């Protein structure tokens, strides 16, 4: 019975879930790259680097249309959710609140650095890193943790 507790899903199903999670992670990476690393020459004069946490959030919330703020903040949060769901399934060693926090922050920081230094019309924004990371943590807490435990042995029992 200890074996059943370690791996609630049968091996073929675990492999299928891991394969699907990997495919979705690749798809997520492609979507992330298209959304964040695509040049935007038309907005080049509007972009500015933000190294101060909260500055962009305040600017979003100060916009007259609430819809624009929700789109900016919500979009950045939603962009991180798939990472928090898929990372612990694809790579079980990433399971854990702190590990997902650090991994997501590093990945999103790298994306923002690439945006700010390599892409026309895009800029580095620390608030995007914070919002993406918050989204990943939400995804991890709501789905990723349970999904990973259903597919992989719990670390304390390994």
Coordinates of N, CA and C in Angstrom, one line a residue, residues 84-152:
X84 N 3.5 28.3 -12.9 CA 3.3 27.7 -11.6 C 2.6 26.4 -11.6
X85 N 1.7 26.2 -12.6 CA 1.0 24.9 -12.7 C 1.9 23.8 -13.3
X86 N 2.7 24.2 -14.4 CA 3.4 23.2 -15.2 C 4.8 22.9 -14.7
X87 N 5.5 23.9 -14.1 CA 6.9 23.6 -13.7 C 7.0 22.5 -12.7
X88 N 6.2 22.4 -11.7 CA 6.4 21.3 -10.7 C 6.0 19.9 -11.3
X89 N 5.2 19.9 -12.4 CA 4.9 18.6 -13.0 C 6.0 18.2 -14.0
X90 N 6.5 19.1 -14.7 CA 7.6 18.9 -15.6 C 8.9 18.6 -14.9
X91 N 9.2 19.3 -13.8 CA 10.4 19.2 -13.1 C 10.0 19.1 -11.6
X92 N 9.8 17.9 -11.0 CA 9.3 17.8 -9.7 C 10.2 18.4 -8.6
X93 N 11.5 18.6 -8.9 CA 12.4 19.2 -7.9 C 12.1 20.7 -7.7
X94 N 11.3 21.3 -8.6 CA 10.9 22.7 -8.4 C 9.7 22.8 -7.5
X95 N 9.1 21.7 -7.1 CA 7.9 21.7 -6.2 C 8.3 22.4 -4.8
X96 N 7.4 23.2 -4.4 CA 7.6 23.9 -3.1 C 7.4 25.4 -3.4
X97 N 6.8 26.1 -2.5 CA 6.4 27.5 -2.6 C 7.7 28.3 -2.9
X98 N 8.7 28.2 -2.1 CA 9.9 29.0 -2.2 C 10.6 28.7 -3.5
X99 N 10.7 27.4 -3.9 CA 11.4 27.1 -5.2 C 10.6 27.6 -6.4
X100 N 9.3 27.6 -6.4 CA 8.5 28.2 -7.5 C 8.7 29.7 -7.5
X101 N 8.7 30.3 -6.3 CA 8.9 31.7 -6.2 C 10.3 32.1 -6.9
X102 N 11.3 31.5 -6.5 CA 12.7 31.8 -6.9 C 12.8 31.5 -8.4
X103 N 12.4 30.3 -8.8 CA 12.5 29.9 -10.2 C 11.7 30.9 -11.2
X104 N 10.5 31.2 -10.8 CA 9.7 32.1 -11.6 C 10.3 33.5 -11.6
X105 N 10.7 34.0 -10.5 CA 11.3 35.3 -10.4 C 12.6 35.4 -11.3
X106 N 13.4 34.4 -11.3 CA 14.6 34.3 -12.2 C 14.2 34.3 -13.6
X107 N 13.3 33.4 -14.0 CA 12.9 33.3 -15.4 C 12.3 34.6 -15.9
X108 N 11.4 35.2 -15.1 CA 10.7 36.4 -15.5 C 11.7 37.6 -15.5
X109 N 12.7 37.6 -14.6 CA 13.7 38.6 -14.6 C 14.5 38.5 -15.9
X110 N 14.9 37.3 -16.3 CA 15.6 37.2 -17.6 C 14.8 37.6 -18.8
X111 N 13.5 37.4 -18.8 CA 12.6 37.8 -19.9 C 12.6 39.4 -19.9
X112 N 12.5 40.0 -18.7 CA 12.4 41.4 -18.7 C 13.8 42.1 -19.1
X113 N 14.9 41.4 -18.7 CA 16.2 41.9 -19.1 C 16.3 41.9 -20.6
X114 N 15.9 40.7 -21.2 CA 15.9 40.6 -22.7 C 15.0 41.6 -23.3
X115 N 13.9 41.9 -22.8 CA 13.0 42.9 -23.3 C 13.6 44.2 -23.3
X116 N 14.2 44.6 -22.2 CA 14.7 45.9 -22.0 C 16.0 46.2 -22.8
X117 N 16.8 45.1 -23.0 CA 18.0 45.4 -23.7 C 18.1 45.0 -25.2
X118 N 17.1 44.1 -25.6 CA 17.2 43.6 -26.9 C 16.0 43.9 -27.9
X119 N 14.9 44.3 -27.3 CA 13.7 44.4 -28.1 C 13.3 45.9 -28.2
X120 N 13.1 46.3 -29.4 CA 12.7 47.7 -29.7 C 11.2 47.9 -29.2
X121 N 11.0 49.0 -28.5 CA 9.7 49.3 -28.1 C 9.3 48.6 -26.8
X122 N 10.2 47.9 -26.2 CA 9.9 47.2 -24.9 C 10.9 47.7 -23.9
X123 N 10.6 47.6 -22.6 CA 11.4 48.1 -21.5 C 11.4 47.1 -20.3
X124 N 12.4 47.2 -19.5 CA 12.5 46.4 -18.3 C 11.5 47.0 -17.3
X125 N 10.7 46.2 -16.7 CA 9.7 46.7 -15.6 C 9.7 45.6 -14.5
X126 N 10.2 46.0 -13.3 CA 10.2 45.1 -12.2 C 8.8 44.7 -11.7
X127 N 7.9 45.6 -11.9 CA 6.5 45.2 -11.6 C 5.9 44.1 -12.4
X128 N 6.4 44.0 -13.6 CA 6.0 42.8 -14.4 C 6.5 41.5 -13.8
X129 N 7.8 41.6 -13.4 CA 8.4 40.4 -12.7 C 7.6 40.0 -11.5
X130 N 7.2 41.0 -10.7 CA 6.4 40.8 -9.4 C 5.1 40.2 -9.8
X131 N 4.4 40.8 -10.8 CA 3.0 40.3 -11.1 C 3.1 38.9 -11.7
X132 N 4.1 38.6 -12.6 CA 4.2 37.3 -13.2 C 4.5 36.3 -12.1
X133 N 5.4 36.6 -11.2 CA 5.7 35.7 -10.1 C 4.5 35.4 -9.2
X134 N 3.7 36.5 -8.9 CA 2.5 36.3 -8.1 C 1.5 35.3 -8.9
X135 N 1.4 35.5 -10.2 CA 0.6 34.6 -10.9 C 1.1 33.2 -10.9
X136 N 2.3 33.0 -11.0 CA 2.9 31.6 -10.9 C 2.6 31.0 -9.5
X137 N 2.7 31.8 -8.5 CA 2.5 31.3 -7.1 C 1.0 30.9 -7.0
X138 N 0.1 31.7 -7.5 CA -1.3 31.4 -7.5 C -1.6 30.1 -8.2
X139 N -1.0 30.0 -9.4 CA -1.2 28.7 -10.2 C -0.6 27.5 -9.4
X140 N 0.5 27.7 -8.8 CA 1.1 26.6 -8.0 C 0.2 26.2 -6.9
X141 N -0.2 27.2 -6.1 CA -1.1 26.9 -4.9 C -2.4 26.3 -5.3
X142 N -3.0 26.8 -6.4 CA -4.4 26.3 -6.7 C -4.3 24.9 -7.4
X143 N -3.4 24.7 -8.3 CA -3.4 23.5 -9.1 C -2.0 22.8 -9.2
X144 N -0.9 23.5 -9.4 CA 0.4 22.9 -9.6 C 0.8 22.0 -8.5
X145 N 0.6 22.3 -7.3 CA 1.1 21.5 -6.2 C 0.4 20.2 -6.2
X146 N -0.9 20.2 -6.3 CA -1.7 19.0 -6.3 C -1.4 18.1 -7.5
X147 N -1.3 18.8 -8.6 CA -1.1 18.0 -9.9 C 0.3 17.3 -9.8
X148 N 1.3 18.0 -9.3 CA 2.6 17.4 -9.1 C 2.6 16.3 -8.2
X149 N 1.9 16.4 -7.1 CA 1.8 15.3 -6.1 C 1.1 14.1 -6.7
X150 N 0.2 14.3 -7.6 CA -0.5 13.2 -8.2 C 0.3 12.5 -9.2
X151 N 1.3 13.2 -9.7 CA 2.2 12.6 -10.8 C 3.5 12.0 -10.2
X152 N 4.1 12.7 -9.2 CA 5.4 12.4 -8.7 C 5.3 12.0 -7.2

